[in-house]
Amino acid sequence: MDQKNKDLEKFLNFLSGKSKNTAPKEGDTIDNVVKMSKKGPMNPKKYISLAVTLTSVIAIAIILFANVYIVKESEYAVVRQFGEVVKFQSEPGLKIKVPFIQSVTRLPKNQMTYEVSEEEINTKDKKRIIIDNYAVWHITDPKQLISNAGTIEKVESRMEEFIYSVIRSELGRIEYKAIINDEGSSRGSINDQVTARVNELLSNDKYGIEVVDVRIRRIDLPTENEQSVFTNMISDRESIAQKYLSEGDAEKRRVEAQTDQQVQEMLATAKKDGALIQAEGEAEAAKIYNKSFSQDPEFYSLYRTLESYKKTIGEETVIILPSTSPYAKILSGYIK
């Protein structure tokens, strides 16, 4: 009977988690063993049920958190179900999707810059140039972008193709000099035309994006053409300089001729005015002389005779006059 009690006690100790080496002390009674046996063995089903419940709660929490997503202020969230776009979220906040059958693709809402690859094109006068440009764009319809392009990389590739095609077409109608001439550059209008045309092509294919600006950043020459183009540019600049010099000389001669003409006109006017003034003075003098001489006619006759001597008689003048001539009498000093 004692051996059975010992075996029962070992079994109870095993179920209660006590050490296997724990043995009843001497003096323990059967009652103590019976008291221990009243607690009963642990029920495994209880712990299995608890573990299943905890596992289920954790799994549900994981699934719930895995299907909750946050939409930021600077992005769109496109929800797809079996590959089809069902909706997109543009308002920021906490959103939820259907587990397992829906997925979320995030797209930027802000403007983006795309560096277009350098391309070589021909101008109207058959000159080859290398164009380096960039584009500023943004998404207007995320659903169209996902449906028709799939990804940002693909829509950027299509945008680059359109930009290159339009620039090649636009610059192909302009001569090289007009493109590189900084003073009379039409580059601003070209950028606007390219932007409008690219947006038209993107809208026709419904890619859900809009190009804000296409800007030509740099125009280079192929290496093999640089020297010949530079030589032509130097020759053109020398021709322009010679043209300016010729125009300057022509303008100088025109100004000089105009000045000479004005001087001649001023001299002629001055001579005319001087002649008029002199004539008026002589007329006035004649009036005074006439008034004075009219007071003594004999004196006037003598004065006129003496004045004639100044003009007719010189150092070698020979005058033959009768002695009875009044002209001879005055000359000989006889005035009565």
Short mmCIF file of C-alpha atoms in Angstrom, two decimals:
data_model
loop_
_atom_site.label_atom_id
_atom_site.label_comp_id
_atom_site.label_asym_id
_atom_site.label_seq_id
_atom_site.Cartn_x
_atom_site.Cartn_y
_atom_site.Cartn_z
CA MET A 1 0.00 0.00 0.00
CA ASP A 2 2.89 2.34 0.76
CA GLN A 3 4.40 1.77 -2.70
CA LYS A 4 1.11 2.73 -4.37
CA ASN A 5 0.95 5.93 -2.35
CA LYS A 6 4.46 6.83 -3.39
CA ASP A 7 3.64 6.22 -7.05
CA LEU A 8 0.48 8.31 -6.78
CA GLU A 9 2.43 11.12 -5.15
CA LYS A 10 5.05 11.11 -7.93
CA PHE A 11 2.32 11.30 -10.56
CA LEU A 12 0.64 14.23 -8.82
CA ASN A 13 3.96 16.01 -8.48
CA PHE A 14 4.60 15.56 -12.21
CA LEU A 15 1.22 17.07 -13.13
CA SER A 16 1.63 19.96 -10.71
CA GLY A 17 5.09 20.82 -12.09
CA LYS A 18 7.05 19.97 -9.03
CA SER A 19 10.53 18.51 -9.29
CA LYS A 20 10.70 14.87 -10.02
CA ASN A 21 13.22 14.45 -7.23
CA THR A 22 10.83 15.82 -4.66
CA ALA A 23 9.86 13.01 -2.39
CA PRO A 24 7.59 12.94 0.61
CA LYS A 25 9.39 13.47 3.82
CA GLU A 26 9.31 10.99 6.56
CA GLY A 27 6.36 11.56 8.73
CA ASP A 28 4.11 12.73 5.90
CA THR A 29 0.79 11.09 6.24
CA ILE A 30 -1.62 9.69 3.73
CA ASP A 31 -3.86 12.69 4.39
CA ASN A 32 -1.29 15.06 2.96
CA VAL A 33 -1.11 12.99 -0.17
CA VAL A 34 -4.85 12.96 -0.43
CA LYS A 35 -4.97 16.80 -0.04
CA MET A 36 -2.55 17.20 -2.89
CA SER A 37 -4.57 14.90 -5.05
CA LYS A 38 -7.68 17.03 -4.50
CA LYS A 39 -6.22 19.87 -6.68
CA GLY A 40 -6.46 17.58 -9.66
CA PRO A 41 -4.28 17.46 -12.79
CA MET A 42 -3.97 20.51 -15.24
CA ASN A 43 -6.42 20.42 -18.22
CA PRO A 44 -4.48 20.59 -21.58
CA LYS A 45 -7.62 21.53 -23.58
CA LYS A 46 -7.90 24.77 -21.64
CA TYR A 47 -4.44 25.90 -22.70
CA ILE A 48 -4.98 24.78 -26.29
CA SER A 49 -8.18 26.84 -26.48
CA LEU A 50 -6.39 29.87 -25.02
CA ALA A 51 -3.55 29.54 -27.54
CA VAL A 52 -5.99 29.29 -30.44
CA THR A 53 -7.84 32.38 -29.25
CA LEU A 54 -4.65 34.43 -28.88
CA THR A 55 -3.43 33.28 -32.29
CA SER A 56 -6.73 34.27 -33.89
CA VAL A 57 -6.66 37.72 -32.28
CA ILE A 58 -3.08 38.31 -33.39
CA ALA A 59 -3.85 37.13 -36.93
CA ILE A 60 -6.89 39.42 -37.16
CA ALA A 61 -4.83 42.36 -35.87
CA ILE A 62 -2.08 41.66 -38.39
CA ILE A 63 -4.58 41.42 -41.25
CA LEU A 64 -6.31 44.61 -40.08
CA PHE A 65 -3.11 46.63 -39.82
CA ALA A 66 -1.84 45.23 -43.12
CA ASN A 67 -4.90 46.60 -44.92
CA VAL A 68 -4.95 50.03 -43.30
CA TYR A 69 -2.94 52.66 -45.17
CA ILE A 70 -2.21 56.36 -44.78
CA VAL A 71 -2.61 58.87 -47.62
CA LYS A 72 -0.11 61.73 -47.29
CA GLU A 73 -0.67 65.33 -48.32
CA SER A 74 1.83 65.09 -51.19
CA GLU A 75 0.60 61.87 -52.84
CA TYR A 76 -2.26 60.02 -54.50
CA ALA A 77 -3.24 56.51 -53.42
CA VAL A 78 -4.59 54.34 -56.24
CA VAL A 79 -6.55 51.25 -55.16
CA ARG A 80 -6.56 48.28 -57.53
CA GLN A 81 -8.66 45.16 -57.30
CA PHE A 82 -7.46 42.16 -59.32
CA GLY A 83 -5.38 44.59 -61.38
CA GLU A 84 -8.29 46.93 -62.14
CA VAL A 85 -8.32 50.48 -60.75
CA VAL A 86 -11.40 50.88 -58.56
CA LYS A 87 -10.67 54.24 -56.90
CA PHE A 88 -8.00 56.68 -55.93
CA GLN A 89 -7.61 58.77 -52.82
CA SER A 90 -6.40 62.37 -53.00
CA GLU A 91 -7.45 63.56 -49.55
CA PRO A 92 -4.91 62.88 -46.80
CA GLY A 93 -5.92 60.60 -43.93
CA LEU A 94 -6.27 57.02 -42.73
CA LYS A 95 -7.86 54.65 -45.28
CA ILE A 96 -8.67 50.95 -45.43
CA LYS A 97 -8.76 48.44 -48.28
CA VAL A 98 -10.30 45.02 -48.73
CA PRO A 99 -7.87 42.36 -47.52
CA PHE A 100 -6.15 40.06 -50.02
CA ILE A 101 -8.02 41.29 -53.13
CA GLN A 102 -7.04 44.98 -53.19
CA SER A 103 -3.62 46.65 -53.46
CA VAL A 104 -2.50 50.27 -53.15
CA THR A 105 -0.14 52.14 -55.49
CA ARG A 106 1.19 55.53 -54.40
CA LEU A 107 1.82 58.37 -56.87
CA PRO A 108 3.36 61.81 -56.17
CA LYS A 109 1.01 64.79 -56.26
CA ASN A 110 3.67 67.52 -56.55
CA GLN A 111 5.41 68.72 -59.71
CA MET A 112 8.34 66.69 -60.99
CA THR A 113 11.29 67.41 -63.26
CA TYR A 114 12.31 65.01 -65.98
CA GLU A 115 15.71 65.23 -67.67
CA VAL A 116 15.14 64.53 -71.36
CA SER A 117 17.95 62.66 -73.10
CA GLU A 118 20.14 64.67 -75.45
CA GLU A 119 19.14 64.20 -79.09
CA GLU A 120 20.59 65.27 -82.43
CA ILE A 121 18.30 67.02 -84.91
CA ASN A 122 18.61 68.84 -88.25
CA THR A 123 17.63 72.49 -88.71
CA LYS A 124 15.91 73.95 -91.76
CA ASP A 125 19.27 74.76 -93.37
CA LYS A 126 20.50 71.17 -92.79
CA LYS A 127 22.71 71.96 -89.81
CA ARG A 128 23.03 69.28 -87.16
CA ILE A 129 22.64 70.34 -83.53
CA ILE A 130 22.33 68.54 -80.19
CA ILE A 131 19.41 69.59 -78.00
CA ASP A 132 19.51 69.27 -74.20
CA ASN A 133 16.22 70.06 -72.49
CA TYR A 134 14.05 69.18 -69.53
CA ALA A 135 10.35 69.01 -68.69
CA VAL A 136 8.34 69.97 -65.60
CA TRP A 137 5.16 67.90 -65.24
CA HIS A 138 2.59 66.64 -62.76
CA ILE A 139 -0.16 64.01 -62.51
CA THR A 140 -3.72 65.16 -63.18
CA ASP A 141 -5.56 61.81 -63.30
CA PRO A 142 -3.91 58.90 -61.41
CA LYS A 143 -6.53 56.44 -62.67
CA GLN A 144 -5.71 57.16 -66.32
CA LEU A 145 -1.98 56.95 -65.61
CA ILE A 146 -2.26 53.50 -63.99
CA SER A 147 -4.73 52.22 -66.59
CA ASN A 148 -2.92 53.42 -69.73
CA ALA A 149 0.74 53.63 -68.69
CA GLY A 150 1.03 51.50 -65.60
CA THR A 151 3.99 53.21 -63.95
CA ILE A 152 5.65 56.62 -63.76
CA GLU A 153 8.69 55.30 -65.62
CA LYS A 154 6.56 54.26 -68.59
CA VAL A 155 4.63 57.52 -68.76
CA GLU A 156 7.91 59.48 -68.58
CA SER A 157 9.23 57.39 -71.46
CA ARG A 158 6.16 58.24 -73.57
CA MET A 159 6.46 61.91 -72.62
CA GLU A 160 10.11 61.93 -73.73
CA GLU A 161 9.16 60.43 -77.10
CA PHE A 162 6.54 63.13 -77.64
CA ILE A 163 8.94 65.92 -76.61
CA TYR A 164 11.67 64.73 -78.97
CA SER A 165 9.21 64.34 -81.85
CA VAL A 166 7.72 67.82 -81.37
CA ILE A 167 11.10 69.56 -80.91
CA ARG A 168 12.49 67.88 -84.01
CA SER A 169 9.45 69.06 -85.96
CA GLU A 170 9.51 72.64 -84.62
CA LEU A 171 13.26 73.26 -84.93
CA GLY A 172 13.28 71.58 -88.32
CA ARG A 173 11.36 74.61 -89.62
CA ILE A 174 13.87 77.16 -88.30
CA GLU A 175 17.34 78.00 -89.59
CA TYR A 176 20.38 77.49 -87.41
CA LYS A 177 21.20 81.20 -87.08
CA ALA A 178 17.71 82.01 -85.82
CA ILE A 179 18.00 79.32 -83.14
CA ILE A 180 21.37 80.38 -81.71
CA ASN A 181 20.90 84.14 -82.10
CA ASP A 182 20.47 85.44 -78.55
CA GLU A 183 19.25 88.90 -79.54
CA GLY A 184 16.47 87.84 -81.87
CA SER A 185 15.88 84.44 -80.32
CA SER A 186 12.51 82.81 -80.87
CA ARG A 187 13.35 80.15 -78.30
CA GLY A 188 10.70 81.37 -75.88
CA SER A 189 7.87 80.85 -78.36
CA ILE A 190 9.34 77.48 -79.37
CA ASN A 191 9.20 76.29 -75.75
CA ASP A 192 5.56 77.36 -75.49
CA GLN A 193 4.65 75.67 -78.76
CA VAL A 194 6.41 72.45 -77.76
CA THR A 195 4.67 72.42 -74.36
CA ALA A 196 1.23 72.93 -75.91
CA ARG A 197 1.78 70.26 -78.57
CA VAL A 198 3.12 67.66 -76.09
CA ASN A 199 0.12 68.23 -73.80
CA GLU A 200 -2.16 67.72 -76.77
CA LEU A 201 -0.55 64.37 -77.59
CA LEU A 202 -0.64 63.23 -73.94
CA SER A 203 -4.29 64.22 -73.68
CA ASN A 204 -5.19 62.28 -76.83
CA ASP A 205 -3.64 59.11 -75.39
CA LYS A 206 -5.17 59.79 -71.94
CA TYR A 207 -2.04 59.32 -69.86
CA GLY A 208 -3.38 61.45 -67.00
CA ILE A 209 -0.45 63.88 -66.83
CA GLU A 210 0.17 67.48 -67.85
CA VAL A 211 3.45 69.11 -68.87
CA VAL A 212 3.88 72.49 -67.20
CA ASP A 213 6.92 73.54 -69.21
CA VAL A 214 9.39 72.15 -71.72
CA ARG A 215 12.59 74.18 -71.68
CA ILE A 216 15.60 74.00 -74.00
CA ARG A 217 18.56 74.24 -71.66
CA ARG A 218 21.49 74.02 -74.06
CA ILE A 219 22.17 73.73 -77.78
CA ASP A 220 25.46 72.12 -78.75
CA LEU A 221 27.14 71.19 -81.99
CA PRO A 222 28.45 67.78 -82.98
CA THR A 223 32.20 67.64 -82.39
CA GLU A 224 33.03 67.21 -86.07
CA ASN A 225 31.06 70.33 -87.01
CA GLU A 226 32.26 72.73 -84.34
CA GLN A 227 35.30 74.14 -86.15
CA SER A 228 33.52 74.75 -89.45
CA VAL A 229 30.62 76.40 -87.68
CA PHE A 230 32.95 78.59 -85.63
CA THR A 231 34.73 79.63 -88.84
CA ASN A 232 31.42 80.51 -90.45
CA MET A 233 30.38 82.44 -87.36
CA ILE A 234 33.62 84.46 -87.44
CA SER A 235 33.10 85.19 -91.14
CA ASP A 236 29.52 86.25 -90.50
CA ARG A 237 30.55 88.54 -87.65
CA GLU A 238 33.25 90.13 -89.83
CA SER A 239 30.68 90.71 -92.57
CA ILE A 240 28.34 92.30 -90.06
CA ALA A 241 31.19 94.51 -88.75
CA GLN A 242 32.08 95.59 -92.29
CA LYS A 243 28.44 96.36 -92.93
CA TYR A 244 28.33 98.55 -89.82
CA LEU A 245 31.52 100.35 -90.94
CA SER A 246 30.10 100.99 -94.41
CA GLU A 247 26.86 102.25 -92.96
CA GLY A 248 28.87 104.49 -90.62
CA ASP A 249 30.88 105.97 -93.50
CA ALA A 250 27.73 106.55 -95.53
CA GLU A 251 26.10 108.24 -92.58
CA LYS A 252 29.21 110.39 -92.08
CA ARG A 253 29.16 111.54 -95.71
CA ARG A 254 25.44 112.24 -95.50
CA VAL A 255 25.89 114.36 -92.38
CA GLU A 256 28.82 116.25 -93.89
CA ALA A 257 26.89 116.96 -97.11
CA GLN A 258 23.88 118.08 -95.12
CA THR A 259 26.08 120.35 -92.99
CA ASP A 260 27.81 121.86 -96.06
CA GLN A 261 24.42 122.54 -97.62
CA GLN A 262 23.21 124.24 -94.46
CA VAL A 263 26.40 126.34 -94.37
CA GLN A 264 25.95 127.41 -98.00
CA GLU A 265 22.33 128.28 -97.35
CA MET A 266 23.32 130.32 -94.30
CA LEU A 267 26.08 132.16 -96.26
CA ALA A 268 23.72 132.89 -99.14
CA THR A 269 21.10 134.19 -96.73
CA ALA A 270 23.74 136.35 -95.00
CA LYS A 271 24.96 137.77 -98.34
CA LYS A 272 21.41 138.46 -99.39
CA ASP A 273 20.64 140.20 -96.13
CA GLY A 274 23.95 142.13 -96.37
CA ALA A 275 23.19 143.26 -99.92
CA LEU A 276 19.73 144.40 -98.87
CA ILE A 277 21.14 146.33 -95.93
CA GLN A 278 23.87 147.87 -98.11
CA ALA A 279 21.33 148.87 -100.78
CA GLU A 280 19.13 150.43 -98.15
CA GLY A 281 22.15 152.30 -96.78
CA GLU A 282 23.18 153.53 -100.22
CA ALA A 283 19.64 154.62 -100.94
CA GLU A 284 19.52 156.46 -97.66
CA ALA A 285 22.93 158.03 -98.40
CA ALA A 286 21.74 159.09 -101.85
CA LYS A 287 18.73 160.75 -100.28
CA ILE A 288 20.96 162.64 -97.92
CA TYR A 289 23.36 163.61 -100.74
CA ASN A 290 20.50 164.77 -102.94
CA LYS A 291 19.02 166.76 -100.13
CA SER A 292 22.35 168.32 -99.38
CA PHE A 293 23.40 169.02 -102.96
CA SER A 294 20.01 170.41 -103.90
CA GLN A 295 20.66 173.30 -101.58
CA ASP A 296 23.70 174.46 -103.69
CA PRO A 297 23.60 173.19 -107.33
CA GLU A 298 26.90 174.88 -108.27
CA PHE A 299 28.73 173.16 -105.43
CA TYR A 300 27.21 169.85 -106.47
CA SER A 301 28.40 170.39 -110.06
CA LEU A 302 31.90 171.19 -108.82
CA TYR A 303 31.88 168.13 -106.54
CA ARG A 304 30.81 165.80 -109.36
CA THR A 305 33.56 167.25 -111.61
CA LEU A 306 36.21 166.69 -108.97
CA GLU A 307 35.00 163.16 -108.40
CA SER A 308 35.31 162.46 -112.12
CA TYR A 309 38.93 163.54 -112.03
CA LYS A 310 39.67 160.70 -109.57
CA LYS A 311 38.40 158.15 -112.02
CA THR A 312 39.74 159.59 -115.30
CA ILE A 313 43.08 161.15 -114.46
CA GLY A 314 46.04 159.01 -113.56
CA GLU A 315 49.80 159.42 -113.51
CA GLU A 316 50.14 158.90 -117.29
CA THR A 317 46.73 160.17 -118.40
CA VAL A 318 46.69 162.53 -121.40
CA ILE A 319 43.57 164.64 -121.87
CA ILE A 320 43.10 166.88 -124.84
CA LEU A 321 40.51 169.54 -124.16
CA PRO A 322 39.93 173.04 -125.52
CA SER A 323 41.05 175.73 -123.15
CA THR A 324 37.62 177.22 -123.10
CA SER A 325 36.07 173.94 -121.79
CA PRO A 326 34.65 174.21 -118.27
CA TYR A 327 36.16 170.84 -117.42
CA ALA A 328 39.62 172.18 -118.44
CA LYS A 329 39.16 175.45 -116.60
CA ILE A 330 38.44 173.70 -113.32
CA LEU A 331 41.36 171.35 -113.86
CA SER A 332 43.66 174.34 -114.46
CA GLY A 333 42.39 176.03 -111.30
CA TYR A 334 40.08 178.52 -112.94
CA ILE A 335 36.72 178.09 -111.42
CA LYS A 336 35.04 181.43 -112.12
#
